[in-house]
Every structure is written in C-alpha cells, then in structure tokens.
Amino acid sequence: MRLTARSTSAVTAKAGAVLLPVSTDNSLPAPTKAVDTACGKALSALIDAGDLGKSAGSTASLHRVKGAAAERIVLVRAHAADASLGEVENGYYAAITSLTKSGASDAVSFLNAAGHDRFEPNELAHLEICALRDATYRHDTFKSGDAPKSTLNRYAAATEDKTSLAMIKRAVAKADAIYSGVALSRDLANTPPNVCTPVFLADRARALGKEHDALKVSVLDEKRMAKLGMGALLAVARGSRNPPRLIAMEYQGAAKRHKPIVLVGKGVTFDTGGISIKPSAAMDEMKFDMCGAAAVFGAVQAAAAMKLKCNLVGVVGAVENMPDGDAYRPGDVLTSMSGKTIEVLNTDAEGRLVLADALTWSARFKPAAMIDLATLTGACVVALGRHASAVMGDDALCADLVMAGQDSGDRAWQLPLWDDYKKQLESVVADFSNLGGSPGGAITAGAFLSHFTEGQCWAHMDIAGTAWPHRGRKWSSGRPVRLLSRYLETVAETQSA
Ligand code: BES
Ligand code: MN
Ligand code: ZN
C-alpha cells in the first residue's frame, strides 16, 4: 500500500475513489459540499433519500458523477463530534473495509474534514491510517493458493486546506511507522508455534537488527544462561525439544548518558501448561503466549521506524512449556539468577518463572524504567475483560502508561500491588512459591515478579485479555504496541532535551 498525504480539491481529484464525510446531522463538511455543488446536488439527493446509513462508517457510492473527476464518490457517515477515539477509528475501519471490497485501486480521502470536538484533522488522519492498515492487514503466509486480494493499493489522506498539509503529512508518516510495529507484532504472534519457536524469534531479532542501524541485537543460548544461573527460565524450557533463547535488542536513539527504557517480554512460544497440563479446549490459543515478546519486537520496530530520540532495550525470554520425561515438575525447588529460591506448585505458572530471570538479567542495562509485558494470567481477563491491559507496579510509571493508553486508544488500567498480596506466595520449603491461589490471581502474579525487580522503577503489564482475539477473529491485535509507542514518544521528549 502506498500511503501519502495530499493537498487537493475534492472536485478535481482524479482517483478510483474519493472518500467524503457526511456529518451525523446530514450536514456536509466543506469538501463534500464542494462536490455536491459541482455535481448538481447528486450527493444531497442520495442523502435525502435516506440511502446513507446512520452508523459511523456506513458508506454509499456514486459512479462517474458529472462534475467530479473521480471514478467513484464514496460518501461516508462521519463519527459524532464527541465520539471516543475508539469509535472514530471503528468508523474509519468500517468505511475502509467496504472500500477494499470495491474495485477501486486508489483512494483520496477527505475523512479528516469531518469536525470533532477534541481531535484535530492530523489526529483524525493518524486514526484513519491505523484503521487502513488494520483493515488491509493479512496473514496469508500459511494459505496455499491465491488468497482473495483487494485491488486497493494507493491511499492518500487529503486536505483542501494547504496550511494543515504538513501536519497531516507528519501524522500519516508517524501512524505508518507505529503500525509497522503493530504489524510486526501481529505477524510474529500469528505465526504458528511449530514455526515460531524461540530460535525463530532470535533469528527474527537478528534480522531486525540488520534492518536498523541504531539497533544492536544479541542472543544468549542455554549454555550462557546456565552460566548466569538462570534456573527459573531454564526449568521451564527443559521439557521442550526447542531450546530457549534470551534476546536483547538495544536501540540507541538518544545520547548514551540517557538511561534506557527496558521492555521485557514473555515469549512462551507455546504453553501446554507442562506437567500441570492444560485442558485441550482452545489450547491452540496458547501459541499467543508469546504476545508479550511480540509487543516488545513491535515497540522496538516502531521506535526505530519513527527514529525516536530515546534509548530503548527490548528483552525477550523465549521458551516453550511442554510436558516431557525431563520436564520440571510441581514440587521442584528452583534457584533463580537472583539467588532467590522458588517452589513450583504449578508448572502452568511458567511465565513468571521466565520473567523472573529475564527481569533480573535486565538490571544490567541500568534502566530508567523497566516494563514487562506478558500474557500472564487468565485472572487478568476475568478482572478487566478484553478492553484494557492491566498495569501494576511503580505508581508514577503506571500513571504514565495509563495515560499513554488513553492517548493512543490502546487502553490500560492499574491494579493495586500492595505487599499484602505477597503473603499468598508463602512456601514452606523455598523463599516463596509460584502460585498465589485464585483470589487476585493477576495481582499475585505481579507480586511474584516484584521479588525480582527490587530497586528498579518497574511496572508489569498483563496483556492476556488484550493481545488477542482481534475484531472477532482468532488472531493477534498487536496490542499494546500503540500504547508503548505513545509512551516512548513522551520519553523521547525528555531524552532529546
Ligand atoms: N499463559 C497463561 C495465561 C493465560 C491463560 C493467558 C489464558 C491467556 C489466556 C499462563 O501461563 C497460565 O497458565 N497462567 C495460569 C496461572 C495459574 C496456574 C496460577 C492461569 O492463569 O490459570
Ligand atoms: Mn501457563
Ligand atoms: Zn503462559
């Protein structure tokens, strides 16, 4: 898809389709009005006849209307002036989805001309480009034969107002850069677990390092991790024929003196539960148990594509959790890299074990802040549903992340992480166990992690409810890459100063 921003007139724009907004009260924003006048009120006639649906994103097309240069005029019902960010984007998504089903190969869109109480045209264009990339996202790698393709291959966010062109241009480029991270995250997560193994993730990280000059990638294998004493991560990996990897992607976008933000992702490429095996129903979805890692890849890609002036390290603990004659078992006591010992009460609480060592190791980067991302608990889905990721940990950092979620439409909500929750992890034989029982299960998982982040400015994000499904389909949403991108932008504002 070729994306551009253009300043042009809606009447003379030559394109397969010109997208024109119609306000909720049927009034016509300027570009729509201009075309309506040029073509003898043909648009008004259609609208007055009631042929344009009322819900945001409804479309109605007119072909080869006299007076307009475009092949098709596509009228689009605009969002309400007070619509939320999500509602605006959903409207764009609906409109663009129907556009992709038309025969148009190029589109010039004036959708950002519909007014909004809070969002400027460039902010609307940002949402429009995200919706476009979402609506045209495919994952066909594993389909034989020719998957049905949309003919749409060029899209311009347009404005008749020359003074706002530069802003819209920047918004289009930024949204496209961020979505390149979202798309990478989605691609990795959608890749089946027989292909997307820890070694596959490490190879993908090395390839990403070659794509960006500012990125340095290193990978630790089992031997190196054993030397470092990563008894928790390695215990999880032991049941699998696919060896584990610990990946670091160091992005330098600011002066060296600025401490990096370190993102640490849970990369369990498949979670059977191990000896505490999961029920068969929907177990296939545990291929998404590396969505934390996928989000880290996505955030690194987005930061590099935006050339953000901040320092960032993406760390991924990549492991597969399988039952086996050599698998770790309930009752085992593990010694983590930190020296703390853990009694395993359930081998299905493996993500926190992987993160324990990955977080301990990540202290070597002397982080300004450390954020881990993990599809960590089913309890998180119970607590917040699929609308918000959970954040917990350092209150100021959590506030920044919740704010970044608000601003990007990729929402998160804080859960309390009081010391009281640590009691649920008490163990008779070890320092603590990996199981907190069902009350507050998302929080006790966070409490477990807090044992490995002492002295750090740290927050934990549980993305079990948000990383998938997406728009009713069993595939990755790419969340929370947009939240992280927004957060990193705010960091860059301080690190570039
Ligand atoms: N990967 C799962 C969590 C999960 C389950 C995410 C379903 C998304 C959907 C994690 O490793 C796990 O199995 N957690 C257990 C923890 C329990 C044993 C303390 C859970 O949530 O049941
Ligand atoms: Mn598990
Ligand atoms: Zn898991």
Coordinates of C-alpha atoms and ligand atoms in Angstrom, one line a residue:
M1 CA 0.0 0.0 0.0
R2 CA 1.4 3.4 -0.9
L3 CA 0.4 6.0 1.6
T4 CA 0.6 9.7 1.1
A5 CA -0.8 13.0 2.3
R6 CA -2.1 15.4 -0.4
S7 CA -3.5 18.9 -0.7
T8 CA -6.0 18.8 -3.5
S9 CA -9.6 19.7 -4.3
A10 CA -12.2 17.0 -3.9
V11 CA -13.9 18.1 -7.1
T12 CA -10.9 17.7 -9.3
A13 CA -9.1 14.9 -7.6
K14 CA -8.6 12.1 -10.1
A15 CA -8.9 8.7 -8.3
G16 CA -10.6 5.4 -8.2
A17 CA -12.5 6.6 -5.2
V18 CA -12.8 9.9 -3.4
L19 CA -14.0 9.5 0.2
L20 CA -16.2 12.3 1.5
P21 CA -17.6 12.5 5.0
V22 CA -21.3 13.3 5.8
S23 CA -21.9 14.6 9.4
T24 CA -24.3 12.8 11.7
D25 CA -26.9 15.6 11.2
N26 CA -26.6 15.2 7.4
S27 CA -24.7 18.5 7.1
L28 CA -21.8 18.4 4.6
P29 CA -18.2 19.2 5.6
A30 CA -16.5 21.6 3.1
P31 CA -15.0 19.1 0.6
T32 CA -18.3 17.2 0.4
K33 CA -20.3 20.3 -0.1
A34 CA -18.0 21.4 -2.9
V35 CA -18.5 18.2 -4.8
D36 CA -22.2 18.3 -4.1
T37 CA -22.4 21.7 -5.6
A38 CA -20.3 20.7 -8.6
C39 CA -22.4 17.8 -9.4
G40 CA -25.8 19.3 -9.2
K41 CA -26.7 18.2 -5.7
A42 CA -26.5 14.5 -6.6
L43 CA -25.0 13.8 -3.1
S44 CA -27.7 15.6 -1.3
A45 CA -30.3 13.7 -3.3
L46 CA -28.8 10.4 -2.2
I47 CA -28.6 11.5 1.5
D48 CA -32.1 13.0 1.5
A49 CA -33.4 9.7 0.1
G50 CA -32.1 8.0 3.2
D51 CA -29.6 5.9 1.4
L52 CA -26.6 6.5 3.7
G53 CA -26.8 4.5 6.9
K54 CA -26.7 6.3 10.2
S55 CA -23.9 4.4 11.9
A56 CA -20.4 5.8 11.7
G57 CA -18.5 4.3 8.8
S58 CA -21.6 3.4 6.7
T59 CA -20.9 4.1 3.0
A60 CA -22.8 4.8 -0.2
S61 CA -21.2 5.1 -3.6
L62 CA -21.9 7.0 -6.8
H63 CA -20.2 6.2 -10.0
R64 CA -18.9 8.7 -12.6
V65 CA -20.9 11.6 -11.3
K66 CA -20.9 14.5 -13.8
G67 CA -19.0 17.4 -12.3
A68 CA -16.5 15.4 -10.3
A69 CA -13.2 13.9 -11.6
A70 CA -13.2 10.7 -9.5
E71 CA -14.5 7.4 -10.8
R72 CA -16.4 6.8 -7.6
I73 CA -17.6 9.2 -4.9
V74 CA -17.9 7.3 -1.6
L75 CA -20.0 9.0 1.0
V76 CA -19.0 8.0 4.5
R77 CA -21.1 8.6 7.6
A78 CA -18.8 10.5 10.0
H79 CA -18.3 10.0 13.7
A80 CA -20.2 12.1 16.2
A81 CA -18.4 15.3 17.2
D82 CA -17.9 13.9 20.7
A83 CA -17.1 10.3 19.6
S84 CA -14.3 8.5 21.6
L85 CA -11.0 7.7 19.9
G86 CA -12.1 4.1 19.5
E87 CA -15.4 5.0 18.0
V88 CA -13.7 7.2 15.4
E89 CA -11.3 4.5 14.5
N90 CA -14.0 1.9 14.3
G91 CA -15.9 4.1 11.9
Y92 CA -12.9 4.5 9.7
Y93 CA -12.3 0.8 9.8
A94 CA -15.8 0.0 8.7
A95 CA -15.7 2.5 5.8
I96 CA -12.3 1.4 4.6
T97 CA -13.3 -2.3 4.8
S98 CA -16.1 -1.6 2.4
L99 CA -13.8 0.4 0.2
T100 CA -11.4 -2.6 0.0
K101 CA -14.3 -4.7 -1.4
S102 CA -14.9 -2.2 -4.2
G103 CA -12.9 -2.3 -7.4
A104 CA -11.0 0.9 -6.6
S105 CA -7.2 0.7 -6.8
D106 CA -6.5 4.2 -5.4
A107 CA -8.4 6.4 -2.9
V108 CA -8.2 10.0 -2.0
S109 CA -9.8 10.6 1.4
F110 CA -11.2 13.7 2.9
L111 CA -12.5 11.9 6.0
N112 CA -10.4 14.2 8.3
A113 CA -12.6 17.1 7.3
A114 CA -15.4 16.0 9.5
G115 CA -15.3 18.0 12.7
H116 CA -14.5 16.7 16.1
D117 CA -14.7 18.5 19.5
R118 CA -11.2 17.3 20.6
F119 CA -9.3 15.8 17.6
E120 CA -7.6 18.0 15.0
P121 CA -7.5 16.8 11.4
N122 CA -4.0 15.4 11.8
E123 CA -5.1 13.3 14.8
L124 CA -8.0 12.1 12.8
A125 CA -5.6 11.2 9.9
H126 CA -3.5 9.3 12.4
L127 CA -6.5 7.1 13.4
E128 CA -7.5 6.8 9.7
I129 CA -4.1 5.4 8.7
C130 CA -4.2 2.9 11.7
A131 CA -7.7 1.8 10.6
L132 CA -6.5 1.5 7.0
R133 CA -3.6 -0.7 7.9
D134 CA -5.7 -2.8 10.2
A135 CA -8.4 -3.2 7.5
T136 CA -5.8 -4.3 5.0
Y137 CA -3.8 -6.4 7.3
R138 CA -3.5 -10.0 6.1
H139 CA -1.6 -13.1 7.3
D140 CA -1.6 -15.4 4.3
T141 CA 1.8 -17.0 4.7
F142 CA 0.2 -20.3 5.6
K143 CA -2.5 -20.5 3.0
S144 CA -1.9 -22.3 -0.2
G145 CA -3.4 -21.0 -3.4
D146 CA -4.2 -17.4 -4.0
A147 CA -6.0 -15.7 -1.2
P148 CA -8.5 -13.1 -2.4
K149 CA -6.7 -9.8 -2.7
S150 CA -8.1 -6.3 -2.6
T151 CA -7.3 -4.1 -5.6
L152 CA -6.7 -1.1 -3.4
N153 CA -3.0 -0.2 -3.4
R154 CA -2.8 3.6 -3.0
Y155 CA -4.3 5.8 -0.4
A156 CA -4.0 9.5 0.2
A157 CA -5.1 11.4 3.3
A158 CA -6.2 14.6 1.7
T159 CA -7.0 18.1 2.7
E160 CA -8.3 21.2 0.8
D161 CA -6.6 23.3 3.4
K162 CA -3.0 23.8 2.4
T163 CA -2.0 25.1 5.8
S164 CA -2.7 21.8 7.5
L165 CA -0.9 19.6 4.9
A166 CA 2.4 19.5 6.7
M167 CA 0.7 18.3 10.0
I168 CA -1.3 15.7 8.1
K169 CA 1.9 14.5 6.3
R170 CA 3.7 14.0 9.6
A171 CA 0.6 12.2 11.1
V172 CA 0.5 9.8 8.2
A173 CA 4.2 9.0 8.4
K174 CA 4.0 8.6 12.2
A175 CA 0.9 6.4 12.1
D176 CA 2.5 4.3 9.4
A177 CA 5.7 3.9 11.4
I178 CA 3.8 2.9 14.5
Y179 CA 1.7 0.4 12.6
S180 CA 4.8 -1.2 11.1
G181 CA 5.5 -2.2 14.7
V182 CA 1.9 -3.3 15.3
A183 CA 2.1 -5.4 12.1
L184 CA 5.4 -7.0 13.1
S185 CA 3.9 -7.9 16.4
R186 CA 0.8 -9.3 14.8
D187 CA 2.8 -11.3 12.2
L188 CA 5.0 -12.9 14.9
A189 CA 2.1 -13.8 17.1
N190 CA 0.0 -15.2 14.2
T191 CA 2.9 -17.4 13.2
P192 CA 2.1 -21.0 14.3
P193 CA 4.0 -22.5 17.2
N194 CA 5.7 -25.1 15.1
V195 CA 7.4 -22.3 13.2
C196 CA 7.6 -19.5 15.8
T197 CA 10.0 -21.2 18.2
P198 CA 12.5 -19.5 20.5
V199 CA 15.2 -19.9 17.8
F200 CA 12.8 -18.4 15.2
L201 CA 12.3 -15.3 17.4
A202 CA 16.1 -15.0 17.9
D203 CA 16.6 -15.1 14.1
R204 CA 13.9 -12.5 13.6
A205 CA 15.5 -10.3 16.2
R206 CA 18.9 -10.5 14.4
A207 CA 17.1 -9.7 11.1
L208 CA 15.5 -6.7 12.7
G209 CA 19.0 -5.6 13.8
K210 CA 20.2 -5.7 10.2
E211 CA 17.2 -3.5 9.1
H212 CA 18.0 -0.7 11.5
D213 CA 21.5 0.9 12.0
A214 CA 20.6 2.1 15.5
L215 CA 19.7 -1.4 16.7
K216 CA 22.2 -3.9 18.2
V217 CA 21.0 -7.4 18.8
S218 CA 22.4 -10.1 21.0
V219 CA 21.2 -13.6 21.8
L220 CA 22.0 -15.9 24.7
D221 CA 21.7 -19.7 24.4
E222 CA 21.2 -22.3 27.0
K223 CA 24.8 -22.6 27.9
R224 CA 25.2 -18.9 28.6
M225 CA 22.0 -18.8 30.6
A226 CA 23.2 -21.8 32.7
K227 CA 26.4 -20.0 33.4
L228 CA 24.4 -17.0 34.6
G229 CA 22.4 -19.3 36.9
M230 CA 19.0 -18.8 35.2
G231 CA 17.5 -21.8 37.0
A232 CA 13.9 -20.5 36.7
L233 CA 13.8 -19.8 33.0
L234 CA 15.8 -22.9 32.2
A235 CA 13.5 -25.1 34.3
V236 CA 10.5 -24.1 32.1
A237 CA 12.5 -24.8 28.9
R238 CA 13.6 -28.3 30.0
G239 CA 10.6 -30.2 28.7
S240 CA 10.9 -28.9 25.2
R241 CA 13.0 -30.1 22.2
N242 CA 13.1 -26.4 21.2
P243 CA 15.9 -24.8 23.1
P244 CA 15.3 -21.4 24.8
R245 CA 16.8 -18.1 23.9
L246 CA 17.3 -14.8 25.7
I247 CA 17.2 -11.9 23.3
A248 CA 18.3 -8.3 23.7
M249 CA 17.6 -5.6 21.1
E250 CA 19.3 -2.4 22.0
Y251 CA 18.1 0.7 20.3
Q252 CA 20.1 3.9 20.7
G253 CA 18.2 7.0 19.6
A254 CA 19.5 9.5 22.3
A255 CA 22.8 10.3 23.8
K256 CA 24.5 7.5 25.7
R257 CA 24.1 9.3 29.1
H258 CA 20.3 8.7 29.0
K259 CA 19.4 5.5 30.7
P260 CA 17.2 3.2 28.5
I261 CA 13.7 2.1 28.9
V262 CA 13.8 -1.6 29.1
L263 CA 10.9 -3.7 27.9
V264 CA 10.9 -7.3 28.9
G265 CA 8.6 -9.7 27.0
K266 CA 7.2 -13.1 27.9
G267 CA 8.0 -15.2 24.9
V268 CA 6.4 -18.6 25.7
T269 CA 6.1 -19.8 22.1
F270 CA 3.6 -22.5 23.2
D271 CA 2.2 -23.1 26.7
T272 CA 0.8 -26.6 27.2
G273 CA 0.9 -26.0 31.0
G274 CA 3.7 -28.6 31.2
I275 CA 3.1 -31.4 33.7
S276 CA 0.2 -29.3 35.2
I277 CA -1.2 -29.7 31.7
K278 CA -4.0 -27.5 30.4
P279 CA -7.4 -28.8 29.2
S280 CA -7.5 -29.5 25.4
A281 CA -10.2 -26.9 24.6
A282 CA -8.7 -23.9 22.9
M283 CA -5.2 -25.0 23.8
D284 CA -4.2 -23.9 20.3
E285 CA -4.6 -20.3 21.5
M286 CA -1.5 -20.8 23.7
K287 CA 0.5 -20.1 20.6
F288 CA -0.3 -16.5 21.6
D289 CA 1.6 -16.9 24.9
M290 CA 4.5 -15.0 23.2
C291 CA 2.4 -11.9 22.7
G292 CA 4.4 -10.0 25.3
A293 CA 7.6 -10.8 23.3
A294 CA 5.8 -9.8 20.1
A295 CA 4.8 -6.4 21.7
V296 CA 8.5 -5.9 22.6
F297 CA 9.5 -6.5 18.9
G298 CA 6.8 -4.2 17.8
A299 CA 7.7 -1.4 20.1
V300 CA 11.4 -1.6 19.0
Q301 CA 10.4 -1.6 15.4
A302 CA 8.1 1.4 15.9
A303 CA 10.7 3.3 17.8
A304 CA 13.3 2.6 15.1
A305 CA 10.9 3.5 12.3
M306 CA 9.9 6.8 14.0
K307 CA 13.6 7.4 14.7
L308 CA 12.6 8.2 18.3
K309 CA 15.2 10.2 20.2
C310 CA 15.2 7.8 23.2
N311 CA 17.2 4.8 24.4
L312 CA 15.4 1.5 24.5
V313 CA 16.2 -2.1 25.1
G314 CA 13.8 -4.9 24.2
V315 CA 14.5 -8.1 26.1
V316 CA 12.7 -11.3 25.2
G317 CA 12.7 -14.5 27.2
A318 CA 11.8 -17.2 24.7
V319 CA 10.9 -20.7 25.8
E320 CA 8.4 -23.4 25.1
N321 CA 6.5 -25.0 28.0
M322 CA 6.0 -28.8 27.3
P323 CA 5.4 -31.9 29.3
D324 CA 8.2 -34.5 29.0
G325 CA 10.2 -37.1 30.8
D326 CA 12.7 -34.4 31.6
A327 CA 10.2 -31.6 32.2
Y328 CA 10.2 -29.7 35.5
R329 CA 7.6 -30.8 38.0
P330 CA 5.3 -29.5 40.7
G331 CA 7.3 -29.7 43.9
D332 CA 10.6 -28.8 42.3
V333 CA 12.6 -26.0 44.0
L334 CA 14.4 -23.7 41.5
T335 CA 17.2 -21.3 42.2
S336 CA 16.7 -18.2 40.1
M337 CA 19.5 -16.0 38.8
S338 CA 18.8 -13.6 41.7
G339 CA 19.6 -16.4 44.2
K340 CA 16.1 -16.5 45.4
T341 CA 14.5 -19.9 45.5
I342 CA 11.1 -20.8 44.1
E343 CA 8.9 -23.8 44.9
V344 CA 7.0 -24.8 41.8
L345 CA 3.4 -25.6 42.8
N346 CA 2.1 -25.5 39.2
T347 CA 4.1 -25.8 36.0
D348 CA 1.4 -23.8 34.2
A349 CA 2.5 -20.7 36.2
E350 CA 5.6 -20.6 33.9
G351 CA 5.5 -17.1 32.5
R352 CA 6.5 -15.6 35.9
L353 CA 9.5 -18.0 36.1
V354 CA 10.7 -16.9 32.7
L355 CA 10.3 -13.3 33.5
A356 CA 12.0 -13.7 36.9
D357 CA 15.3 -14.4 35.3
A358 CA 14.7 -12.1 32.3
L359 CA 14.0 -9.2 34.7
T360 CA 17.0 -10.0 37.0
W361 CA 19.2 -10.1 33.9
S362 CA 17.8 -6.8 32.5
A363 CA 19.1 -4.8 35.5
R364 CA 22.5 -4.9 33.6
F365 CA 21.1 -2.2 31.3
K366 CA 20.7 0.2 34.3
P367 CA 17.1 1.0 33.2
A368 CA 15.5 4.4 33.7
A369 CA 12.3 2.3 33.8
M370 CA 11.6 -1.4 33.3
I371 CA 8.3 -2.6 31.9
D372 CA 7.4 -6.2 31.4
L373 CA 4.7 -7.4 29.1
A374 CA 3.1 -10.8 29.4
T375 CA 0.0 -12.9 28.7
L376 CA 0.4 -13.9 32.3
T377 CA -2.9 -14.8 33.8
G378 CA -6.4 -15.9 33.0
A379 CA -7.4 -14.0 36.1
C380 CA -6.5 -10.7 34.3
V381 CA -9.1 -11.5 31.6
V382 CA -11.6 -12.1 34.4
A383 CA -10.7 -8.8 36.1
L384 CA -10.6 -6.4 33.1
G385 CA -12.1 -8.3 30.2
R386 CA -10.7 -7.5 26.8
H387 CA -10.9 -3.8 26.8
A388 CA -7.9 -2.9 28.9
S389 CA -4.5 -4.3 29.7
A390 CA -3.6 -4.4 33.4
V391 CA -0.7 -2.4 34.7
M392 CA 0.8 -2.6 38.2
G393 CA 4.0 -1.6 40.0
D394 CA 5.5 1.9 40.4
D395 CA 2.6 4.3 40.7
A396 CA 4.2 7.1 38.6
L397 CA 5.2 4.8 35.8
C398 CA 1.7 3.2 35.9
A399 CA 0.2 6.6 35.6
D400 CA 2.3 7.3 32.5
L401 CA 1.3 4.0 30.9
V402 CA -2.4 4.5 31.6
M403 CA -2.1 8.0 30.1
A404 CA -0.3 6.6 27.0
G405 CA -3.1 4.1 26.7
Q406 CA -5.7 6.8 26.9
D407 CA -4.0 8.9 24.3
S408 CA -3.4 6.0 21.9
G409 CA -6.7 4.3 22.3
D410 CA -4.9 1.2 23.4
R411 CA -6.2 1.3 27.0
A412 CA -4.7 0.1 30.2
W413 CA -5.9 0.2 33.8
Q414 CA -4.0 0.0 37.1
L415 CA -4.4 -2.8 39.6
P416 CA -3.0 -2.4 43.2
L417 CA 0.2 -4.2 44.0
W418 CA 0.2 -3.9 47.8
D419 CA 2.7 -6.0 49.8
D420 CA -0.3 -7.8 51.3
Y421 CA -0.6 -9.9 48.2
K422 CA 2.9 -11.4 48.7
K423 CA 1.6 -13.5 51.6
Q424 CA -0.3 -15.7 49.2
L425 CA 3.0 -16.8 47.8
E426 CA 4.4 -18.2 51.0
S427 CA 6.2 -21.5 50.8
V428 CA 7.3 -24.0 53.5
V429 CA 10.4 -25.2 51.6
A430 CA 11.6 -22.2 49.5
D431 CA 11.7 -18.4 49.6
F432 CA 8.2 -18.4 48.0
S433 CA 6.1 -20.3 45.6
N434 CA 5.0 -19.6 42.0
L435 CA 1.3 -19.9 42.9
G436 CA -0.9 -17.4 44.7
G437 CA -4.3 -19.1 44.6
S438 CA -7.3 -17.7 42.8
P439 CA -8.1 -14.5 44.8
G440 CA -6.4 -11.7 42.9
G441 CA -4.6 -14.0 40.6
A442 CA -3.4 -11.3 38.2
I443 CA -2.0 -9.3 41.2
T444 CA -0.3 -12.2 42.9
A445 CA 1.5 -12.9 39.6
G446 CA 2.7 -9.3 39.7
A447 CA 3.6 -9.7 43.4
F448 CA 5.8 -12.7 42.4
L449 CA 7.6 -10.6 39.8
S450 CA 8.2 -7.8 42.2
H451 CA 10.6 -10.1 44.1
F452 CA 12.9 -9.8 41.0
T453 CA 12.7 -6.0 40.4
E454 CA 13.8 -4.7 43.8
G455 CA 15.4 -1.2 43.5
Q456 CA 14.0 -0.7 40.0
C457 CA 11.4 1.7 38.7
W458 CA 9.3 -1.1 37.3
A459 CA 5.8 -1.8 36.0
H460 CA 4.2 -5.1 34.9
M461 CA 1.6 -5.2 32.1
D462 CA -0.7 -8.3 31.9
I463 CA -2.0 -8.4 28.3
A464 CA -3.8 -11.8 28.5
G465 CA -7.1 -10.1 27.7
T466 CA -6.0 -7.7 25.0
A467 CA -3.3 -9.4 22.9
W468 CA -5.9 -11.5 21.0
P469 CA -8.5 -12.1 19.6
H470 CA -9.0 -9.1 17.3
R471 CA -12.3 -7.8 15.8
G472 CA -13.9 -11.2 16.4
R473 CA -11.1 -13.3 14.9
K474 CA -8.6 -15.6 16.5
W475 CA -5.6 -13.6 15.6
S476 CA -3.4 -11.0 17.2
S477 CA -4.4 -7.4 17.9
G478 CA -0.9 -6.1 18.1
R479 CA -1.7 -4.6 21.5
P480 CA -0.1 -2.8 23.4
V481 CA 2.4 -1.6 20.7
R482 CA 0.4 1.6 20.2
L483 CA 0.4 2.3 23.9
L484 CA 4.1 1.6 24.2
S485 CA 4.9 3.8 21.1
R486 CA 3.0 6.7 22.7
Y487 CA 4.8 6.2 26.0
L488 CA 8.2 6.1 24.2
E489 CA 7.3 9.3 22.4
T490 CA 6.8 11.0 25.8
V491 CA 10.2 9.6 27.0
A492 CA 11.9 10.9 23.8
E493 CA 10.6 14.4 24.6
T494 CA 12.7 14.3 27.8
Q495 CA 15.7 12.4 26.4
S496 CA 16.1 14.7 23.3
A497 CA 16.1 17.8 25.5
Ligands
BES1 N1 -0.4 -18.2 29.6 C1 -1.2 -18.5 30.7 C2 -2.2 -17.4 31.0 C3 -3.3 -17.2 30.0 C4 -4.4 -18.1 30.0 C5 -3.3 -16.2 29.1 C6 -5.4 -17.9 29.2 C7 -4.4 -16.0 28.3 C8 -5.4 -16.9 28.3 C9 -0.3 -18.6 31.9 O1 0.9 -19.2 31.7 C10 -1.1 -19.5 32.9 O2 -1.2 -20.7 32.5 N2 -1.5 -19.0 34.0 C11 -2.2 -19.7 34.9 C12 -1.6 -19.3 36.3 C13 -2.1 -20.2 37.4 C14 -1.6 -21.6 37.2 C15 -1.6 -19.6 38.7 C16 -3.7 -19.3 34.8 O3 -3.9 -18.1 34.6 O4 -4.5 -20.1 35.0
MN2 MN 0.9 -21.3 31.8
ZN3 ZN 1.7 -19.0 29.9

